[in-house]
């Protein structure tokens, strides 16, 4: 049986789907034929959260039990927000979060993106969480990884020396972690 993996794109612009396509290709190649990476297009909507909460909910609702979820950048932070707001957890086998922004500040535009203060306690306790971030990320500072690591002490934290925001060296490390579960 083929293991299902959902990849949630980053960004809130139309071209972000295309920008994250190399990540999906890298992940599928590293995982091999025993895994099927699903990559639904999440169009930017004119809402404060870009429509991501509803879109993520729709994508998760069709996943079979035991699936893996990989999310990049804005998609990763919105996945966390979606899961923190749900009363019934999804039956995932693992969450793999890449270059996740930790939204802070009092700007109005950030309010729809910020996580609740107690988000960590609302996540499914039995689901392994993996956090990945490149030290040379030009869009999301590496300090955001440390903020998540403090909130999620049970998470497996992966510091990568290089690769930028788009993980230009590929996602073989993510694939290895997925295969180990």
PDB file of C-alpha atoms in Angstrom:
ATOM      1  CA  UNK A   1       0.000   0.000   0.000  1.00  0.00           C
ATOM      2  CA  UNK A   2       1.292   3.456  -0.924  1.00  0.00           C
ATOM      3  CA  UNK A   3       1.801   5.879   1.990  1.00  0.00           C
ATOM      4  CA  UNK A   4       0.088   9.236   1.451  1.00  0.00           C
ATOM      5  CA  UNK A   5       1.962  12.504   2.010  1.00  0.00           C
ATOM      6  CA  UNK A   6       0.273  15.892   1.750  1.00  0.00           C
ATOM      7  CA  UNK A   7       2.487  18.867   0.875  1.00  0.00           C
ATOM      8  CA  UNK A   8       1.063  22.294   1.793  1.00  0.00           C
ATOM      9  CA  UNK A   9       2.608  25.149  -0.142  1.00  0.00           C
ATOM     10  CA  UNK A  10       3.982  28.319   1.361  1.00  0.00           C
ATOM     11  CA  UNK A  11       3.222  31.933   0.550  1.00  0.00           C
ATOM     12  CA  UNK A  12       0.100  33.852  -0.230  1.00  0.00           C
ATOM     13  CA  UNK A  13       0.758  34.736  -3.874  1.00  0.00           C
ATOM     14  CA  UNK A  14      -0.262  32.858  -7.006  1.00  0.00           C
ATOM     15  CA  UNK A  15       3.306  31.982  -8.040  1.00  0.00           C
ATOM     16  CA  UNK A  16       4.115  30.372  -4.682  1.00  0.00           C
ATOM     17  CA  UNK A  17       2.660  27.076  -5.920  1.00  0.00           C
ATOM     18  CA  UNK A  18       5.199  27.078  -8.744  1.00  0.00           C
ATOM     19  CA  UNK A  19       7.992  28.210  -6.394  1.00  0.00           C
ATOM     20  CA  UNK A  20       7.403  25.229  -4.078  1.00  0.00           C
ATOM     21  CA  UNK A  21       7.107  22.668  -6.896  1.00  0.00           C
ATOM     22  CA  UNK A  22      10.851  21.820  -6.771  1.00  0.00           C
ATOM     23  CA  UNK A  23      10.431  20.952  -3.079  1.00  0.00           C
ATOM     24  CA  UNK A  24       7.615  18.559  -3.919  1.00  0.00           C
ATOM     25  CA  UNK A  25       9.627  16.982  -6.749  1.00  0.00           C
ATOM     26  CA  UNK A  26      12.654  16.563  -4.470  1.00  0.00           C
ATOM     27  CA  UNK A  27      10.544  14.999  -1.732  1.00  0.00           C
ATOM     28  CA  UNK A  28       8.792  12.560  -4.091  1.00  0.00           C
ATOM     29  CA  UNK A  29      12.112  11.492  -5.640  1.00  0.00           C
ATOM     30  CA  UNK A  30      13.719  10.964  -2.231  1.00  0.00           C
ATOM     31  CA  UNK A  31      10.718   9.010  -0.923  1.00  0.00           C
ATOM     32  CA  UNK A  32      10.344   6.739  -3.937  1.00  0.00           C
ATOM     33  CA  UNK A  33       7.377   4.771  -5.209  1.00  0.00           C
ATOM     34  CA  UNK A  34       6.209   3.587  -1.788  1.00  0.00           C
ATOM     35  CA  UNK A  35       4.923   7.144  -1.163  1.00  0.00           C
ATOM     36  CA  UNK A  36       2.536   9.393  -3.069  1.00  0.00           C
ATOM     37  CA  UNK A  37       2.988  13.120  -2.480  1.00  0.00           C
ATOM     38  CA  UNK A  38      -0.239  15.061  -2.966  1.00  0.00           C
ATOM     39  CA  UNK A  39       0.249  18.742  -3.846  1.00  0.00           C
ATOM     40  CA  UNK A  40      -3.030  20.633  -4.134  1.00  0.00           C
ATOM     41  CA  UNK A  41      -2.931  24.192  -5.460  1.00  0.00           C
ATOM     42  CA  UNK A  42      -3.978  26.667  -2.762  1.00  0.00           C
ATOM     43  CA  UNK A  43      -4.945  29.865  -4.579  1.00  0.00           C
ATOM     44  CA  UNK A  44      -4.449  33.186  -2.800  1.00  0.00           C
ATOM     45  CA  UNK A  45      -7.802  34.538  -1.715  1.00  0.00           C
ATOM     46  CA  UNK A  46      -8.487  38.168  -0.759  1.00  0.00           C
ATOM     47  CA  UNK A  47      -8.868  37.365   2.944  1.00  0.00           C
ATOM     48  CA  UNK A  48      -6.473  38.149   5.810  1.00  0.00           C
ATOM     49  CA  UNK A  49      -5.368  34.490   5.976  1.00  0.00           C
ATOM     50  CA  UNK A  50      -5.279  34.125   2.150  1.00  0.00           C
ATOM     51  CA  UNK A  51      -8.007  31.491   2.526  1.00  0.00           C
ATOM     52  CA  UNK A  52      -5.459  29.054   3.907  1.00  0.00           C
ATOM     53  CA  UNK A  53      -7.371  27.823   6.957  1.00  0.00           C
ATOM     54  CA  UNK A  54     -10.336  26.663   4.876  1.00  0.00           C
ATOM     55  CA  UNK A  55      -8.110  25.293   2.108  1.00  0.00           C
ATOM     56  CA  UNK A  56      -5.960  23.346   4.556  1.00  0.00           C
ATOM     57  CA  UNK A  57      -9.067  21.958   6.218  1.00  0.00           C
ATOM     58  CA  UNK A  58     -10.378  20.798   2.849  1.00  0.00           C
ATOM     59  CA  UNK A  59      -7.072  19.136   1.933  1.00  0.00           C
ATOM     60  CA  UNK A  60      -6.801  17.378   5.293  1.00  0.00           C
ATOM     61  CA  UNK A  61     -10.380  16.144   5.214  1.00  0.00           C
ATOM     62  CA  UNK A  62      -9.654  13.731   2.361  1.00  0.00           C
ATOM     63  CA  UNK A  63      -6.415  12.299   3.769  1.00  0.00           C
ATOM     64  CA  UNK A  64      -6.490   8.706   4.948  1.00  0.00           C
ATOM     65  CA  UNK A  65      -5.556   7.916   8.526  1.00  0.00           C
ATOM     66  CA  UNK A  66      -1.817   7.587   9.057  1.00  0.00           C
ATOM     67  CA  UNK A  67      -0.828  10.102   6.381  1.00  0.00           C
ATOM     68  CA  UNK A  68       2.155  12.421   6.676  1.00  0.00           C
ATOM     69  CA  UNK A  69       1.817  16.185   6.294  1.00  0.00           C
ATOM     70  CA  UNK A  70       4.669  18.384   5.080  1.00  0.00           C
ATOM     71  CA  UNK A  71       4.159  22.156   5.013  1.00  0.00           C
ATOM     72  CA  UNK A  72       6.373  25.044   3.945  1.00  0.00           C
ATOM     73  CA  UNK A  73       6.600  28.595   5.307  1.00  0.00           C
ATOM     74  CA  UNK A  74       3.185  30.303   5.526  1.00  0.00           C
ATOM     75  CA  UNK A  75       1.566  26.941   4.830  1.00  0.00           C
ATOM     76  CA  UNK A  76       3.311  25.474   7.887  1.00  0.00           C
ATOM     77  CA  UNK A  77       2.256  28.289  10.211  1.00  0.00           C
ATOM     78  CA  UNK A  78      -1.324  28.135   8.929  1.00  0.00           C
ATOM     79  CA  UNK A  79      -1.353  24.345   9.369  1.00  0.00           C
ATOM     80  CA  UNK A  80      -0.392  24.840  13.021  1.00  0.00           C
ATOM     81  CA  UNK A  81      -3.106  27.463  13.417  1.00  0.00           C
ATOM     82  CA  UNK A  82      -5.703  25.206  11.814  1.00  0.00           C
ATOM     83  CA  UNK A  83      -4.769  22.276  14.070  1.00  0.00           C
ATOM     84  CA  UNK A  84      -4.739  24.480  17.189  1.00  0.00           C
ATOM     85  CA  UNK A  85      -8.274  25.679  16.428  1.00  0.00           C
ATOM     86  CA  UNK A  86      -9.759  22.214  15.872  1.00  0.00           C
ATOM     87  CA  UNK A  87     -11.338  20.299  18.711  1.00  0.00           C
ATOM     88  CA  UNK A  88     -10.956  16.916  16.984  1.00  0.00           C
ATOM     89  CA  UNK A  89      -7.386  16.011  15.963  1.00  0.00           C
ATOM     90  CA  UNK A  90      -6.623  14.474  12.582  1.00  0.00           C
ATOM     91  CA  UNK A  91      -5.048  10.998  12.656  1.00  0.00           C
ATOM     92  CA  UNK A  92      -1.634  11.927  11.187  1.00  0.00           C
ATOM     93  CA  UNK A  93       1.478   9.848  11.416  1.00  0.00           C
ATOM     94  CA  UNK A  94       3.731  12.926  11.437  1.00  0.00           C
ATOM     95  CA  UNK A  95       3.985  16.676  10.818  1.00  0.00           C
ATOM     96  CA  UNK A  96       7.023  18.056   8.982  1.00  0.00           C
ATOM     97  CA  UNK A  97       7.297  21.855   9.052  1.00  0.00           C
ATOM     98  CA  UNK A  98       9.765  23.746   6.842  1.00  0.00           C
ATOM     99  CA  UNK A  99      10.908  27.361   7.418  1.00  0.00           C
ATOM    100  CA  UNK A 100       7.887  28.172   9.563  1.00  0.00           C
ATOM    101  CA  UNK A 101       7.353  31.863  10.364  1.00  0.00           C
ATOM    102  CA  UNK A 102       6.508  32.657  13.980  1.00  0.00           C
ATOM    103  CA  UNK A 103       4.158  35.612  13.579  1.00  0.00           C
ATOM    104  CA  UNK A 104       4.622  38.327  16.209  1.00  0.00           C
ATOM    105  CA  UNK A 105       3.902  42.020  16.528  1.00  0.00           C
ATOM    106  CA  UNK A 106       0.847  44.212  16.661  1.00  0.00           C
ATOM    107  CA  UNK A 107       0.385  44.998  12.979  1.00  0.00           C
ATOM    108  CA  UNK A 108      -3.222  44.452  11.902  1.00  0.00           C
ATOM    109  CA  UNK A 109      -2.244  42.294   8.917  1.00  0.00           C
ATOM    110  CA  UNK A 110      -0.548  39.750  11.197  1.00  0.00           C
ATOM    111  CA  UNK A 111      -3.573  39.108  13.404  1.00  0.00           C
ATOM    112  CA  UNK A 112      -5.107  36.510  11.052  1.00  0.00           C
ATOM    113  CA  UNK A 113      -1.769  34.669  10.893  1.00  0.00           C
ATOM    114  CA  UNK A 114      -0.762  34.566  14.562  1.00  0.00           C
ATOM    115  CA  UNK A 115      -1.070  31.398  16.582  1.00  0.00           C
ATOM    116  CA  UNK A 116      -2.968  31.328  19.868  1.00  0.00           C
ATOM    117  CA  UNK A 117      -0.607  31.644  22.843  1.00  0.00           C
ATOM    118  CA  UNK A 118      -1.412  28.071  23.927  1.00  0.00           C
ATOM    119  CA  UNK A 119      -1.196  26.530  20.437  1.00  0.00           C
ATOM    120  CA  UNK A 120       1.351  23.900  21.503  1.00  0.00           C
ATOM    121  CA  UNK A 121      -1.002  22.391  24.076  1.00  0.00           C
ATOM    122  CA  UNK A 122      -3.741  22.112  21.444  1.00  0.00           C
ATOM    123  CA  UNK A 123      -1.745  20.041  18.967  1.00  0.00           C
ATOM    124  CA  UNK A 124      -2.210  16.259  18.853  1.00  0.00           C
ATOM    125  CA  UNK A 125       0.115  14.981  21.590  1.00  0.00           C
ATOM    126  CA  UNK A 126       0.814  11.634  19.947  1.00  0.00           C
ATOM    127  CA  UNK A 127       1.871  12.998  16.547  1.00  0.00           C
ATOM    128  CA  UNK A 128       5.615  13.483  16.016  1.00  0.00           C
ATOM    129  CA  UNK A 129       6.544  17.002  14.899  1.00  0.00           C
ATOM    130  CA  UNK A 130       9.673  17.768  12.896  1.00  0.00           C
ATOM    131  CA  UNK A 131      10.966  21.327  12.373  1.00  0.00           C
ATOM    132  CA  UNK A 132      13.432  22.218   9.591  1.00  0.00           C
ATOM    133  CA  UNK A 133      15.124  25.547   8.920  1.00  0.00           C
ATOM    134  CA  UNK A 134      18.169  26.666   6.941  1.00  0.00           C
ATOM    135  CA  UNK A 135      20.543  29.085   8.640  1.00  0.00           C
ATOM    136  CA  UNK A 136      20.788  31.147   5.455  1.00  0.00           C
ATOM    137  CA  UNK A 137      17.009  31.556   5.018  1.00  0.00           C
ATOM    138  CA  UNK A 138      16.567  35.012   3.514  1.00  0.00           C
ATOM    139  CA  UNK A 139      12.840  35.311   4.269  1.00  0.00           C
ATOM    140  CA  UNK A 140      12.207  33.723   7.679  1.00  0.00           C
ATOM    141  CA  UNK A 141      14.987  34.288  10.241  1.00  0.00           C
ATOM    142  CA  UNK A 142      16.481  31.189  11.883  1.00  0.00           C
ATOM    143  CA  UNK A 143      15.416  32.667  15.249  1.00  0.00           C
ATOM    144  CA  UNK A 144      11.854  31.590  14.394  1.00  0.00           C
ATOM    145  CA  UNK A 145      12.977  27.962  14.580  1.00  0.00           C
ATOM    146  CA  UNK A 146      14.219  28.559  18.115  1.00  0.00           C
ATOM    147  CA  UNK A 147      10.871  30.093  19.108  1.00  0.00           C
ATOM    148  CA  UNK A 148       9.051  27.000  17.868  1.00  0.00           C
ATOM    149  CA  UNK A 149      11.564  24.707  19.552  1.00  0.00           C
ATOM    150  CA  UNK A 150      10.824  26.429  22.879  1.00  0.00           C
ATOM    151  CA  UNK A 151       7.061  26.030  22.397  1.00  0.00           C
ATOM    152  CA  UNK A 152       7.342  22.456  21.114  1.00  0.00           C
ATOM    153  CA  UNK A 153      10.077  20.805  23.218  1.00  0.00           C
ATOM    154  CA  UNK A 154       9.020  17.356  21.991  1.00  0.00           C
ATOM    155  CA  UNK A 155       9.718  18.349  18.359  1.00  0.00           C
ATOM    156  CA  UNK A 156      12.633  16.989  16.393  1.00  0.00           C
ATOM    157  CA  UNK A 157      14.567  20.120  15.387  1.00  0.00           C
ATOM    158  CA  UNK A 158      16.711  20.090  12.259  1.00  0.00           C
ATOM    159  CA  UNK A 159      19.133  23.007  11.712  1.00  0.00           C
ATOM    160  CA  UNK A 160      20.442  22.993   8.148  1.00  0.00           C
ATOM    161  CA  UNK A 161      23.562  25.061   7.417  1.00  0.00           C
ATOM    162  CA  UNK A 162      22.428  26.176   3.959  1.00  0.00           C
ATOM    163  CA  UNK A 163      19.690  25.921   1.378  1.00  0.00           C
ATOM    164  CA  UNK A 164      17.874  29.203   1.872  1.00  0.00           C
ATOM    165  CA  UNK A 165      14.140  29.571   2.209  1.00  0.00           C
ATOM    166  CA  UNK A 166      13.496  27.185  -0.681  1.00  0.00           C
ATOM    167  CA  UNK A 167      15.765  24.378   0.619  1.00  0.00           C
ATOM    168  CA  UNK A 168      17.811  24.388  -2.586  1.00  0.00           C
ATOM    169  CA  UNK A 169      19.679  21.233  -1.520  1.00  0.00           C
ATOM    170  CA  UNK A 170      16.419  19.288  -1.599  1.00  0.00           C
ATOM    171  CA  UNK A 171      14.322  17.483   0.979  1.00  0.00           C
ATOM    172  CA  UNK A 172      16.235  14.213   1.381  1.00  0.00           C
ATOM    173  CA  UNK A 173      16.494  14.808   5.152  1.00  0.00           C
ATOM    174  CA  UNK A 174      12.713  15.235   5.374  1.00  0.00           C
ATOM    175  CA  UNK A 175      12.249  12.059   3.328  1.00  0.00           C
ATOM    176  CA  UNK A 176      14.617  10.172   5.650  1.00  0.00           C
ATOM    177  CA  UNK A 177      12.624  11.306   8.697  1.00  0.00           C
ATOM    178  CA  UNK A 178       9.345  10.310   7.024  1.00  0.00           C
ATOM    179  CA  UNK A 179      10.708   6.835   6.236  1.00  0.00           C
ATOM    180  CA  UNK A 180      11.823   6.368   9.853  1.00  0.00           C
ATOM    181  CA  UNK A 181       8.288   6.755  11.196  1.00  0.00           C
TER     182      UNK A 181
END
